[in-house]
């Protein structure tokens, strides 16, 4: 089997950029009828998996290598995608476009939200930063951490409810919302039902 040219690989990778549909793998935590897919898989049960829409911001080709002895091509890439994207499924989809079976060999998460791998610290790094009194350069405030959640700035009346752990009626599609008061994060709420949100995590003393 001949290797695919970089041009052919890149052309097909671009077909998977934007809003695309995925079927989650059987060994995943997606729930069907209240049961996780991997539980069905472990029991040898077959179940119809839901088709989900995800978004791929970018799917970048880095390099590829080809082993002539076994006819295997390894493609290195970088992907920026939405929450809920299965990268191993994305690899399978690329293989389907190239008309060959494809599996993911390894995966390194380089970013989640605003947290990046190049800003992460090992335990040894943390100890050194503490000794050199530079640790605060690597600590995020609560108000920085939750920037990727939809935010609602509370009125005084809503704040009184939140302080007592009350439910809030909000016109939002999101399952999770960050609640702020006086521009300070005070709570993370999750959607309950019929537009009502309930407490998930409270930060009432974040002043």
CSV table of C-alpha atoms in Angstrom, one decimal:
chain,number,residue,atom,x,y,z
A,1,UNK,CA,0.0,0.0,0.0
A,2,UNK,CA,1.3,3.4,-0.9
A,3,UNK,CA,1.3,6.3,1.5
A,4,UNK,CA,-1.1,9.2,1.2
A,5,UNK,CA,0.4,12.5,0.2
A,6,UNK,CA,0.3,15.4,2.7
A,7,UNK,CA,-2.0,17.3,0.3
A,8,UNK,CA,-4.5,14.4,0.3
A,9,UNK,CA,-4.5,14.1,4.0
A,10,UNK,CA,-4.9,17.9,4.6
A,11,UNK,CA,-7.7,18.1,2.0
A,12,UNK,CA,-9.7,15.4,3.9
A,13,UNK,CA,-8.9,16.8,7.3
A,14,UNK,CA,-10.5,20.1,6.2
A,15,UNK,CA,-13.8,18.2,5.5
A,16,UNK,CA,-14.0,17.6,9.2
A,17,UNK,CA,-13.7,21.2,10.2
A,18,UNK,CA,-16.8,23.1,11.4
A,19,UNK,CA,-20.1,21.6,12.6
A,20,UNK,CA,-20.0,17.9,12.1
A,21,UNK,CA,-21.9,14.8,13.4
A,22,UNK,CA,-20.4,12.0,15.5
A,23,UNK,CA,-21.5,8.7,16.8
A,24,UNK,CA,-19.8,8.2,20.2
A,25,UNK,CA,-17.7,5.1,20.7
A,26,UNK,CA,-19.2,2.2,22.7
A,27,UNK,CA,-16.5,2.5,25.3
A,28,UNK,CA,-17.6,6.0,26.4
A,29,UNK,CA,-19.6,7.5,29.3
A,30,UNK,CA,-22.5,8.8,27.1
A,31,UNK,CA,-25.8,7.6,28.6
A,32,UNK,CA,-28.5,5.8,26.7
A,33,UNK,CA,-31.7,5.1,28.6
A,34,UNK,CA,-29.9,6.0,31.9
A,35,UNK,CA,-27.0,3.6,31.3
A,36,UNK,CA,-23.5,4.4,30.1
A,37,UNK,CA,-22.4,3.0,26.8
A,38,UNK,CA,-19.4,1.3,28.2
A,39,UNK,CA,-21.7,-0.6,30.5
A,40,UNK,CA,-23.5,-2.0,27.5
A,41,UNK,CA,-20.2,-2.8,25.8
A,42,UNK,CA,-18.9,-4.7,28.9
A,43,UNK,CA,-22.1,-6.8,29.0
A,44,UNK,CA,-21.8,-7.5,25.2
A,45,UNK,CA,-25.1,-5.7,24.6
A,46,UNK,CA,-25.8,-3.8,21.4
A,47,UNK,CA,-27.6,-0.4,21.6
A,48,UNK,CA,-28.4,2.4,19.2
A,49,UNK,CA,-26.0,5.2,19.9
A,50,UNK,CA,-27.2,8.8,19.5
A,51,UNK,CA,-25.8,11.0,16.8
A,52,UNK,CA,-24.4,14.2,18.3
A,53,UNK,CA,-23.3,17.4,16.7
A,54,UNK,CA,-19.9,18.8,17.7
A,55,UNK,CA,-17.7,21.6,16.4
A,56,UNK,CA,-14.1,21.4,15.2
A,57,UNK,CA,-12.5,24.8,15.2
A,58,UNK,CA,-9.3,23.6,13.5
A,59,UNK,CA,-7.8,20.2,12.4
A,60,UNK,CA,-4.2,20.9,11.6
A,61,UNK,CA,-1.8,18.5,9.9
A,62,UNK,CA,1.7,18.4,11.5
A,63,UNK,CA,3.6,15.6,9.8
A,64,UNK,CA,3.2,12.0,8.7
A,65,UNK,CA,5.5,9.0,8.4
A,66,UNK,CA,5.1,5.7,6.5
A,67,UNK,CA,6.4,2.2,7.3
A,68,UNK,CA,6.7,0.4,4.0
A,69,UNK,CA,7.3,-3.0,5.7
A,70,UNK,CA,3.9,-3.1,7.3
A,71,UNK,CA,2.1,-0.5,5.1
A,72,UNK,CA,1.3,1.7,8.1
A,73,UNK,CA,1.1,5.5,8.0
A,74,UNK,CA,1.2,7.6,11.1
A,75,UNK,CA,-0.3,11.1,11.0
A,76,UNK,CA,0.5,13.7,13.6
A,77,UNK,CA,-2.1,16.5,14.0
A,78,UNK,CA,-3.4,19.2,16.3
A,79,UNK,CA,-7.1,19.7,16.8
A,80,UNK,CA,-9.1,22.5,18.5
A,81,UNK,CA,-12.6,21.2,19.2
A,82,UNK,CA,-15.7,21.7,21.3
A,83,UNK,CA,-16.6,19.9,24.5
A,84,UNK,CA,-18.1,16.5,23.7
A,85,UNK,CA,-15.9,15.8,20.7
A,86,UNK,CA,-14.4,12.3,20.6
A,87,UNK,CA,-10.9,12.7,19.0
A,88,UNK,CA,-10.6,8.9,18.5
A,89,UNK,CA,-13.9,9.1,16.5
A,90,UNK,CA,-12.5,12.0,14.6
A,91,UNK,CA,-9.6,9.8,13.6
A,92,UNK,CA,-11.9,7.0,12.5
A,93,UNK,CA,-13.9,9.6,10.4
A,94,UNK,CA,-10.6,10.7,8.7
A,95,UNK,CA,-9.8,7.1,8.0
A,96,UNK,CA,-13.3,6.6,6.4
A,97,UNK,CA,-12.7,9.6,4.1
A,98,UNK,CA,-9.3,8.1,3.1
A,99,UNK,CA,-11.0,4.6,2.7
A,100,UNK,CA,-8.7,3.0,5.2
A,101,UNK,CA,-9.1,1.8,8.8
A,102,UNK,CA,-7.7,4.3,11.3
A,103,UNK,CA,-7.2,4.3,15.1
A,104,UNK,CA,-5.8,6.8,17.5
A,105,UNK,CA,-2.4,5.8,18.8
A,106,UNK,CA,-1.9,8.5,21.4
A,107,UNK,CA,-3.5,11.7,22.6
A,108,UNK,CA,-2.1,14.7,24.6
A,109,UNK,CA,-4.6,17.3,25.8
A,110,UNK,CA,-2.8,20.6,25.5
A,111,UNK,CA,-5.6,22.9,26.6
A,112,UNK,CA,-8.9,22.8,28.5
A,113,UNK,CA,-10.7,26.1,28.6
A,114,UNK,CA,-8.1,28.6,29.5
A,115,UNK,CA,-5.7,26.1,31.1
A,116,UNK,CA,-2.8,25.2,28.9
A,117,UNK,CA,-0.2,22.4,29.2
A,118,UNK,CA,2.7,24.9,28.9
A,119,UNK,CA,1.4,26.7,32.0
A,120,UNK,CA,1.1,23.5,34.0
A,121,UNK,CA,3.5,22.6,36.9
A,122,UNK,CA,4.8,19.4,38.3
A,123,UNK,CA,4.9,18.9,42.1
A,124,UNK,CA,8.6,19.7,41.9
A,125,UNK,CA,7.9,22.9,40.0
A,126,UNK,CA,5.4,23.9,42.6
A,127,UNK,CA,7.8,23.4,45.5
A,128,UNK,CA,10.4,25.4,43.6
A,129,UNK,CA,8.0,28.3,42.9
A,130,UNK,CA,6.9,28.4,46.5
A,131,UNK,CA,10.6,28.6,47.6
A,132,UNK,CA,11.3,31.4,45.1
A,133,UNK,CA,8.0,33.1,46.1
A,134,UNK,CA,6.7,33.0,42.5
A,135,UNK,CA,3.8,30.6,43.0
A,136,UNK,CA,1.2,33.4,42.8
A,137,UNK,CA,2.1,33.9,39.1
A,138,UNK,CA,0.6,30.5,38.5
A,139,UNK,CA,-2.5,30.8,40.6
A,140,UNK,CA,-5.8,31.8,39.1
A,141,UNK,CA,-8.6,33.6,40.9
A,142,UNK,CA,-12.1,32.3,40.9
A,143,UNK,CA,-13.1,35.1,38.6
A,144,UNK,CA,-10.5,34.0,36.0
A,145,UNK,CA,-11.3,30.3,36.2
A,146,UNK,CA,-14.9,30.4,35.1
A,147,UNK,CA,-14.6,32.7,32.1
A,148,UNK,CA,-15.8,30.0,29.7
A,149,UNK,CA,-19.2,29.5,31.4
A,150,UNK,CA,-22.2,31.7,30.5
A,151,UNK,CA,-22.4,34.4,33.1
A,152,UNK,CA,-25.4,36.1,34.8
A,153,UNK,CA,-24.8,39.1,36.9
A,154,UNK,CA,-27.3,38.9,39.8
A,155,UNK,CA,-29.7,41.6,40.9
A,156,UNK,CA,-29.9,42.2,44.6
A,157,UNK,CA,-33.1,40.2,44.8
A,158,UNK,CA,-31.6,37.3,43.0
A,159,UNK,CA,-28.5,37.5,45.2
A,160,UNK,CA,-30.6,37.2,48.3
A,161,UNK,CA,-32.0,33.9,46.9
A,162,UNK,CA,-28.6,32.6,45.9
A,163,UNK,CA,-27.2,33.3,49.4
A,164,UNK,CA,-29.8,31.0,50.8
A,165,UNK,CA,-29.2,28.3,48.2
A,166,UNK,CA,-32.5,29.1,46.4
A,167,UNK,CA,-33.4,28.0,42.8
A,168,UNK,CA,-33.3,30.6,40.0
A,169,UNK,CA,-35.5,30.8,36.9
A,170,UNK,CA,-33.2,31.8,34.0
A,171,UNK,CA,-33.7,32.2,30.3
A,172,UNK,CA,-30.7,30.2,29.2
A,173,UNK,CA,-30.0,27.1,27.1
A,174,UNK,CA,-26.8,26.2,28.9
A,175,UNK,CA,-26.7,23.4,31.5
A,176,UNK,CA,-24.2,25.3,33.6
A,177,UNK,CA,-24.1,29.0,34.5
A,178,UNK,CA,-21.7,31.1,36.5
A,179,UNK,CA,-23.5,33.6,38.8
A,180,UNK,CA,-21.8,36.8,39.7
A,181,UNK,CA,-22.7,39.7,42.1
A,182,UNK,CA,-20.8,43.0,42.0
A,183,UNK,CA,-18.6,41.4,39.3
A,184,UNK,CA,-17.4,38.6,41.6
A,185,UNK,CA,-18.2,34.9,41.1
A,186,UNK,CA,-20.6,33.7,43.8
A,187,UNK,CA,-21.9,30.4,42.6
A,188,UNK,CA,-22.1,27.8,39.8
A,189,UNK,CA,-25.6,26.7,39.1
A,190,UNK,CA,-26.8,23.8,37.0
A,191,UNK,CA,-30.1,23.5,35.0
A,192,UNK,CA,-32.7,21.5,37.0
A,193,UNK,CA,-35.9,21.6,34.9
A,194,UNK,CA,-38.3,24.0,33.2
A,195,UNK,CA,-35.7,26.7,33.1
A,196,UNK,CA,-34.9,26.5,36.8
A,197,UNK,CA,-31.3,26.3,38.0
A,198,UNK,CA,-30.1,24.8,41.3
A,199,UNK,CA,-26.8,25.2,43.2
A,200,UNK,CA,-23.8,23.1,42.1
A,201,UNK,CA,-21.0,25.0,43.9
A,202,UNK,CA,-21.1,28.0,46.1
A,203,UNK,CA,-18.4,30.7,46.5
A,204,UNK,CA,-20.3,33.1,48.8
A,205,UNK,CA,-17.1,34.5,50.4
A,206,UNK,CA,-15.4,35.4,47.2
A,207,UNK,CA,-15.2,39.1,47.7
